[in-house]
Tab-separated table of C-alpha atoms in Angstrom:
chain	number	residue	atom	x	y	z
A	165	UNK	CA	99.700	82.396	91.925
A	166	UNK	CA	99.246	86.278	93.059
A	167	UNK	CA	102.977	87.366	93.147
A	168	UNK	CA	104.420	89.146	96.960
A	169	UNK	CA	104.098	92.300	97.612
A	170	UNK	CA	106.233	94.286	99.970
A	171	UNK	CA	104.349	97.552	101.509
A	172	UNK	CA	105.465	100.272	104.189
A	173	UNK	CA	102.896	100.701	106.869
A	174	UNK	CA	102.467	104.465	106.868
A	175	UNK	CA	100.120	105.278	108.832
A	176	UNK	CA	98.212	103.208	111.836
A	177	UNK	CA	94.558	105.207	113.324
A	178	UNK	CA	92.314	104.140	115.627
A	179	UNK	CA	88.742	104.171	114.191
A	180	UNK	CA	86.678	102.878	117.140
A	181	UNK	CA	87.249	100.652	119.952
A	182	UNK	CA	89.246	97.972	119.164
A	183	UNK	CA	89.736	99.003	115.471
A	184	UNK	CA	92.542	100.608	114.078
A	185	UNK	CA	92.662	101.368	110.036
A	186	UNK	CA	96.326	100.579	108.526
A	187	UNK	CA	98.155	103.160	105.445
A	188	UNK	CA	99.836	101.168	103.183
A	189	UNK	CA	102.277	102.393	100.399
A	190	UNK	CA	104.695	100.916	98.195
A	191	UNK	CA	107.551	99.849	99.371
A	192	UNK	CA	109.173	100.577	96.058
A	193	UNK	CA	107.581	102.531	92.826
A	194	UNK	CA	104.859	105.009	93.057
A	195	UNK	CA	101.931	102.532	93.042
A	196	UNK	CA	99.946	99.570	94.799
A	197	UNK	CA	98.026	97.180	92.447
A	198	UNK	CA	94.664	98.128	90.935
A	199	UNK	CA	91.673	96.653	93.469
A	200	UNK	CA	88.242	97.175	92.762
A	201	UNK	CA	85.340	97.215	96.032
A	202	UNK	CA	84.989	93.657	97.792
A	203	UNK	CA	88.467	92.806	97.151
A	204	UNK	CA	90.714	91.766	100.036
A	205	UNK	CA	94.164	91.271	100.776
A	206	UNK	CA	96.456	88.663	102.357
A	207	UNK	CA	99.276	90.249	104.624
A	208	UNK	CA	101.796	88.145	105.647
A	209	UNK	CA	102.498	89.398	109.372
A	210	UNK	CA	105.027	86.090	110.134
A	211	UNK	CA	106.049	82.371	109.656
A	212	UNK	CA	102.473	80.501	109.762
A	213	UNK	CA	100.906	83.551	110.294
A	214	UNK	CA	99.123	85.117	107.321
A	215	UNK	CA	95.309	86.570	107.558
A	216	UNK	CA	92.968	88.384	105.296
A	217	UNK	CA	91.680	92.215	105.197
A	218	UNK	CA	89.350	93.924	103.063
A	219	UNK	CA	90.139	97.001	101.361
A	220	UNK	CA	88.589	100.207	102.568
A	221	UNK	CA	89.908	102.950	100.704
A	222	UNK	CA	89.115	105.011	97.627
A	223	UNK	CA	90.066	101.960	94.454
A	224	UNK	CA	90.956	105.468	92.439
A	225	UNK	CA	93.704	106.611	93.857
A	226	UNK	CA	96.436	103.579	93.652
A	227	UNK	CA	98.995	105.781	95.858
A	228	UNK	CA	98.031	103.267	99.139
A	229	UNK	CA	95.517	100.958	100.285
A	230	UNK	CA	93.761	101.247	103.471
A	231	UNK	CA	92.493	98.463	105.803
A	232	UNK	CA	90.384	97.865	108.705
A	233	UNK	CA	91.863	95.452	111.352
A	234	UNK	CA	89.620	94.601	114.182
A	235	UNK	CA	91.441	93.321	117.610
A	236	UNK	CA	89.628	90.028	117.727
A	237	UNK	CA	88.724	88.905	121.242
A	238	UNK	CA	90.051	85.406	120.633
A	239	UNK	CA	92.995	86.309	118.220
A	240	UNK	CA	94.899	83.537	116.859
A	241	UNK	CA	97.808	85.665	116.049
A	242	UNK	CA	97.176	87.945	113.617
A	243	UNK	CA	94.905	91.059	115.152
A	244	UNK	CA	96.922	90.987	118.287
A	245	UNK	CA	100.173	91.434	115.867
A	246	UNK	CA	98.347	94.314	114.244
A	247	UNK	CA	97.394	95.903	117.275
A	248	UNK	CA	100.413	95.501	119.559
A	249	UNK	CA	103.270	95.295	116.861
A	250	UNK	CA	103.153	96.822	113.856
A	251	UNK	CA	104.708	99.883	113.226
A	252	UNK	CA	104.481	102.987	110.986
A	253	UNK	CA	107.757	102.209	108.742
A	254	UNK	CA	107.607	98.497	109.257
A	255	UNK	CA	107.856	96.407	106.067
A	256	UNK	CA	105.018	93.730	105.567
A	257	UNK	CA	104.720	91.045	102.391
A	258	UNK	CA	100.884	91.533	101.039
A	259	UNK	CA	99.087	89.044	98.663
A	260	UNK	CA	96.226	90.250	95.870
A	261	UNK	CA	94.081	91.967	95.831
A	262	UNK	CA	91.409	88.943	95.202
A	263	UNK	CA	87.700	89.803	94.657
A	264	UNK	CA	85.256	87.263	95.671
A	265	UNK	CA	82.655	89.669	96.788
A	266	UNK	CA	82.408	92.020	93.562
A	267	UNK	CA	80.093	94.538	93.302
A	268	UNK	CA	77.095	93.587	90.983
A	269	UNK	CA	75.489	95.181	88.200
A	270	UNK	CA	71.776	96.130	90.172
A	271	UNK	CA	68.950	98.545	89.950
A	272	UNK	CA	69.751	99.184	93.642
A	273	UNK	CA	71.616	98.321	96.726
A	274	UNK	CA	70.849	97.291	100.285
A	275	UNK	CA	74.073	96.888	102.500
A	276	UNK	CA	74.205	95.459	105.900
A	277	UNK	CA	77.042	94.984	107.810
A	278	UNK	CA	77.717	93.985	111.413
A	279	UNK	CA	80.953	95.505	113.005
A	280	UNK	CA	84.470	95.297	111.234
A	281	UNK	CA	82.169	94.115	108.302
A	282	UNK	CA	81.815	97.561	107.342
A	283	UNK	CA	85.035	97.514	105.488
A	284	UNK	CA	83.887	96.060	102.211
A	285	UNK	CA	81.052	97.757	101.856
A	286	UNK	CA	82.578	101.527	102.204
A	287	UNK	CA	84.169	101.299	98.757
A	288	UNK	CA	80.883	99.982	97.345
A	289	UNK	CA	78.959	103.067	98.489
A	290	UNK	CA	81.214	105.088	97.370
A	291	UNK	CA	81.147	103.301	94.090
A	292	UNK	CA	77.401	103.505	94.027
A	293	UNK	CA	77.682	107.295	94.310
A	294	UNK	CA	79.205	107.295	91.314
A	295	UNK	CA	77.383	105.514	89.293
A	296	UNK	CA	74.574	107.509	90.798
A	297	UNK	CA	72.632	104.263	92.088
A	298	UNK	CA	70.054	104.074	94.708
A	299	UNK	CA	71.262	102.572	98.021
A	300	UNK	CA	70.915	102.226	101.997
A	301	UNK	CA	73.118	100.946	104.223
A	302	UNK	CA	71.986	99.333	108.290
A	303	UNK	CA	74.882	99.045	110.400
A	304	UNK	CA	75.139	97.137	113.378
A	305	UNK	CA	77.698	96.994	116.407
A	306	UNK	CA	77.721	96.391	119.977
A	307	UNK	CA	77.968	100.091	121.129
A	308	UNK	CA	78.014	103.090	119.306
A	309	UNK	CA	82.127	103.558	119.880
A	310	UNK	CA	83.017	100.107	118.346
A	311	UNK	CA	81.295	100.958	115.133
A	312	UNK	CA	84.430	102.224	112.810
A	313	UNK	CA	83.998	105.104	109.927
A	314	UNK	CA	80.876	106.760	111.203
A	315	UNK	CA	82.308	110.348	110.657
A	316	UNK	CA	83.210	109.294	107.075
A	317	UNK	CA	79.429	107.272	106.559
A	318	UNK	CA	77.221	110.126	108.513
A	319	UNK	CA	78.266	112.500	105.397
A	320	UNK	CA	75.278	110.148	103.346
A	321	UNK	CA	72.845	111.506	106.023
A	322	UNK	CA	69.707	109.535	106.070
A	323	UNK	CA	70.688	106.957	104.109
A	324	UNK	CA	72.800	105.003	106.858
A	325	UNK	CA	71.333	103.428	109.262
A	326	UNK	CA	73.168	103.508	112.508
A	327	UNK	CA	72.167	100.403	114.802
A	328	UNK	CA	73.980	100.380	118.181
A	329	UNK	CA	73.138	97.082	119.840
A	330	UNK	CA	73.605	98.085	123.060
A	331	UNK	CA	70.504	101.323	122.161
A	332	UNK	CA	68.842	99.847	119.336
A	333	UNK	CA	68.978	95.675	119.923
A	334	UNK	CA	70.060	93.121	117.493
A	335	UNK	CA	69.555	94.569	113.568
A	336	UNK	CA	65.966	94.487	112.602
A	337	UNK	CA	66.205	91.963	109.805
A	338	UNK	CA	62.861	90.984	109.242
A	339	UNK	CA	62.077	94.701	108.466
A	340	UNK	CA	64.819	95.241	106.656
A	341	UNK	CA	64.821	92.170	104.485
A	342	UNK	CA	61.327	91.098	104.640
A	343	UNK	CA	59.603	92.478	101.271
A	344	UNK	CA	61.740	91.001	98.372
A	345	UNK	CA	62.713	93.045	96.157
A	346	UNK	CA	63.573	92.398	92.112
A	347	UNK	CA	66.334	94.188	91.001
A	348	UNK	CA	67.718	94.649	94.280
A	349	UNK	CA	71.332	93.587	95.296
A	350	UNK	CA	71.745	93.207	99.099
A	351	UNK	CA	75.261	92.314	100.408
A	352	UNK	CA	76.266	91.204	103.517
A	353	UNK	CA	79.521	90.989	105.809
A	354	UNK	CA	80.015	90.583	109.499
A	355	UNK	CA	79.719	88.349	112.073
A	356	UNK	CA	79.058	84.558	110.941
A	357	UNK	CA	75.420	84.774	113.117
A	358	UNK	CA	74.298	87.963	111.189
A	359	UNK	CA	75.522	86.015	107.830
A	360	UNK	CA	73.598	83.383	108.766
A	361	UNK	CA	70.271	85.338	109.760
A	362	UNK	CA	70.144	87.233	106.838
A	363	UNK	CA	71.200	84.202	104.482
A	364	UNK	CA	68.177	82.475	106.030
A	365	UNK	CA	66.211	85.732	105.842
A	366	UNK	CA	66.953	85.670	101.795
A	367	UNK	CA	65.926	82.567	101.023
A	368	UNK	CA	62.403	83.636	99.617
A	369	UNK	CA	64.259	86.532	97.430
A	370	UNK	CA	65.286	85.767	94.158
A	371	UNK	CA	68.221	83.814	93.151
A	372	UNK	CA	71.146	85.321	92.941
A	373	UNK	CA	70.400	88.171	95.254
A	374	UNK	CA	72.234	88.154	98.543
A	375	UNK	CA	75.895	88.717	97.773
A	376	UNK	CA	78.059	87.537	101.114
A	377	UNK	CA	81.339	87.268	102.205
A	378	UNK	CA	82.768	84.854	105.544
A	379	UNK	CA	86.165	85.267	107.040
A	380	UNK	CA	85.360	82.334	109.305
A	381	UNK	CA	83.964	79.078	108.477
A	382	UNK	CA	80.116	78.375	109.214
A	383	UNK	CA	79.327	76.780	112.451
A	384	UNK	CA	79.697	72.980	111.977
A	385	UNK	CA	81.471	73.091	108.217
A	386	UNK	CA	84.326	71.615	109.394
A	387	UNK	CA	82.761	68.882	110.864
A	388	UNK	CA	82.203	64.960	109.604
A	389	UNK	CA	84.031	62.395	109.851
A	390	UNK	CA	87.582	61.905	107.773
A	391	UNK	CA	88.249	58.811	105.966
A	392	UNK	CA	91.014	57.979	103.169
A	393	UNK	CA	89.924	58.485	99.869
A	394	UNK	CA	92.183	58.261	96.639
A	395	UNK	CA	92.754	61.654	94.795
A	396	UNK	CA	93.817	61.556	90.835
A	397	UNK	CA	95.484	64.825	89.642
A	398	UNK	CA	94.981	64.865	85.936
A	399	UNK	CA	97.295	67.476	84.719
A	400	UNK	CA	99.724	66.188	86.995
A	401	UNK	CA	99.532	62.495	86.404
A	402	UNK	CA	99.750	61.512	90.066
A	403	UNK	CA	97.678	59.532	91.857
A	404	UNK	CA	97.841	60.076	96.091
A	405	UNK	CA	95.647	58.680	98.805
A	406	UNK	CA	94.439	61.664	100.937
A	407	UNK	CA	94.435	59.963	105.125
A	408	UNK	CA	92.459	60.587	107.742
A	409	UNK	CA	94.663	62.845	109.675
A	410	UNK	CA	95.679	65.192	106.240
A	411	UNK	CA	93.717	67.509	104.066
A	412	UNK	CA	93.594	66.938	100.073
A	413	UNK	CA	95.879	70.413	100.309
A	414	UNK	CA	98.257	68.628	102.458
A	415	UNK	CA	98.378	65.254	100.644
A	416	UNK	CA	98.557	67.536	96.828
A	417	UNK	CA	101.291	69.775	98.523
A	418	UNK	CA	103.292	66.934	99.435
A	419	UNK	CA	103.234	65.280	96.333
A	420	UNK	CA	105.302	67.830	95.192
A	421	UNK	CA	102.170	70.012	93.062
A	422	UNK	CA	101.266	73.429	93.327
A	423	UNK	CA	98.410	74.581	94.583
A	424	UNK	CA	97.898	78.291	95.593
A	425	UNK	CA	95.782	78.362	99.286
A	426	UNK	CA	95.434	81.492	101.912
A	427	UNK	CA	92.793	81.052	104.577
A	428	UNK	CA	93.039	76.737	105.163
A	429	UNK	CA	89.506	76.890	106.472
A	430	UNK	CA	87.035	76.863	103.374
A	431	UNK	CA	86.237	80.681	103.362
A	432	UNK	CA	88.301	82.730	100.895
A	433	UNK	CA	88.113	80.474	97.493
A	434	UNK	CA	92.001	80.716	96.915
A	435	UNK	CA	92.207	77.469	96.371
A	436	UNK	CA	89.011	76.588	94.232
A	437	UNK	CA	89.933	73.630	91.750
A	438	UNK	CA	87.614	72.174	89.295
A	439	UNK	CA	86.386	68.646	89.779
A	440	UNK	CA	86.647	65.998	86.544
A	441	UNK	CA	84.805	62.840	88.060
A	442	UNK	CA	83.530	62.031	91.383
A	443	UNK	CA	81.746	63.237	94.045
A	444	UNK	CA	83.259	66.076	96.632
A	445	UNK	CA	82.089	66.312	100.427
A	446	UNK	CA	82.084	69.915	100.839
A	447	UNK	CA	83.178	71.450	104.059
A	448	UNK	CA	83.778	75.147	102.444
A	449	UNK	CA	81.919	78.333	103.964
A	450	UNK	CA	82.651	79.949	100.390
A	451	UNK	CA	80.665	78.066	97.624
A	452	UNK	CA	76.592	78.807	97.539
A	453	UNK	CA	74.279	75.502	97.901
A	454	UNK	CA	73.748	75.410	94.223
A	455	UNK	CA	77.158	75.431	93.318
A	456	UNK	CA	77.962	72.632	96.030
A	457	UNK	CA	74.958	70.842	94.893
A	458	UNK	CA	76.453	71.008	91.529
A	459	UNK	CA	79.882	69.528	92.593
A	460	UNK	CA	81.893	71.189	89.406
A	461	UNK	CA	84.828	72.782	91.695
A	462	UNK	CA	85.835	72.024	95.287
A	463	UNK	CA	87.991	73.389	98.016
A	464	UNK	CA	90.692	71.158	98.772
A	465	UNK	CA	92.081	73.008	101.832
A	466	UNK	CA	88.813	71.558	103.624
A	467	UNK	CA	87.097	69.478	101.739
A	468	UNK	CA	86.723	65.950	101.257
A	469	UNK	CA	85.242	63.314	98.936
A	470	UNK	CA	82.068	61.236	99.247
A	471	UNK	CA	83.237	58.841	96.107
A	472	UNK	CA	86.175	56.471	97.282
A	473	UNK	CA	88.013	58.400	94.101
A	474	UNK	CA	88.295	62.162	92.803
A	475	UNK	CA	89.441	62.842	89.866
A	476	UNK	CA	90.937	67.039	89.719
A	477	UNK	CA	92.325	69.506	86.977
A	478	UNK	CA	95.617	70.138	88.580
């Protein structure tokens, strides 16, 4: 379990419309925890309200973090906190940095994000830089002023790809993506339509290429319907029925076990737990086909079971 972290909000910019970046320093010593690019953080903004940011800043200098927070039209608590609350010199309880969206060993790089997407993938230019690695990076937004850090990504010159929807239409993917390309990493964050496009516009590349990352669960994961199914936790010794109106997290949490979860919707992996015997239904917007296909690890803050029994390593 990631230990609490308490940070001062220092600083609080607006970076477009509807984004504002957040300063984060150590509440007390002289350094945040070591992050690398893709990771994201958990900040815990209230009782039953905790949501996840990337991490935008430079991973080098440990002194603060930064993140992007985008006011989301339909908030369900958290951006509209961030936006209308939070203070420079208010106090607020982080969580990681986790990394499921590393940065991959490559020949080369081809970034595309869609709006407040962007954040991940500014530390992984920058660490592309260094390494002195051949990238390019089409971004998409609904008008040129909601598209955040374009000051900071214009300094790469022709190698960004502004693409204002409002100017330029809906990102080009089948120009983009259409020759695949060996040796080529292409990541992805944004919207879950553009994840979706370009997922489907990857499936002829080769395996292991696309590299994405969902804060929201696919279109229709969630669904299916719920039945009881028994749940054996090995470590634990306990045996639970899961019902129809409770998640496996729920039942396993109130059977008195640990088990660590953030997002609740399938998306962020926190709660990943390896499978011994029987069959998961997955319901996760995390795990690739393959590795639901292979049924070694499930999600049990969404997931459910196809086998009247599961056994898990907890």
């Amino acid at each position: 379990m990631t230990e609490d972290l308490t940070a001062v909000v220092a600083a609080i910019e607006a970076e477009a419309d509807g984004i504002v970046s957040l300063r984060l320093e150590p509440a007390v010593g002289e350094k945040m925890p070591a992050w690398e690019p893709g990771a994201h953080v958990d900040l815990v903004l209230g009782p039953d309200l905790e949501r996840q940011y990337s991490l935008c800043g430079d991973p080098t200098d440990l002194s603060s973090w930064r993140l992007g927070v985008l006011r989301e039209p339909e908030s369900r608590g958290g951006s509209a906190y961030v936006h209308d609350t939070l203070a420079v010199g208010d106090q607020v309880v982080c969580r990681g940095p986790r990394n499921n969206f590393a940065l991959v060993e490559a020949d080369e790089y081809l970034f595309v994000a869609g709006g407040i997407g962007i954040t991940p993938i500014l530390p992984m230019i920058a660490a592309c830089e260094a390494a002195g690695k051949p990238w390019r990076l089409f971004y998409g937004g609904r008008q040129e002023s909601s598209m955040a850090f374009r000051a900071e990504l214009a300094a790469y010159g022709d190698r960004v790809v502004f693409w204002p929807q409002d100017t330029h239409g809906l990102l080009d993917l089948p120009a983009i993506l259409g020759t695949p390309t060996e040796g080529t990493a292409v990541y992805c964050c944004g919207p879950g339509v553009l994840l979706d496009a370009v997922e489907q516009q990857c499936a002829v590349w080769p395996a292991g290429s696309l590299h994405l990352e969902r804060f929201r669960p696919k279109e229709g994961a969630l669904d299916g319907a719920n039945v009881p199914f028994e749940v054996e936790l090995d470590a634990s010794g306990i045996t639970l029925t899961v019902g129809a109106d409770q998640t496996m997290a729920e039942a396993i949490e109130a059977a008195g076990v640990d088990l660590p979860t953030s997002c609740r919707e399938g998306t962020c992996g926190t709660c990943e737990t390896y499978v011994l015997e029987g069959e998961p239904e997955h319901r996760d917007s995390y795990l690739s086909a393959e590795e639901q296909e292979s049924g070694e690890v499930v999600m049990p803050c969404c997931s459910r079971s196809r086998s009247p029994r599961l056994v898990l390593d907890l």
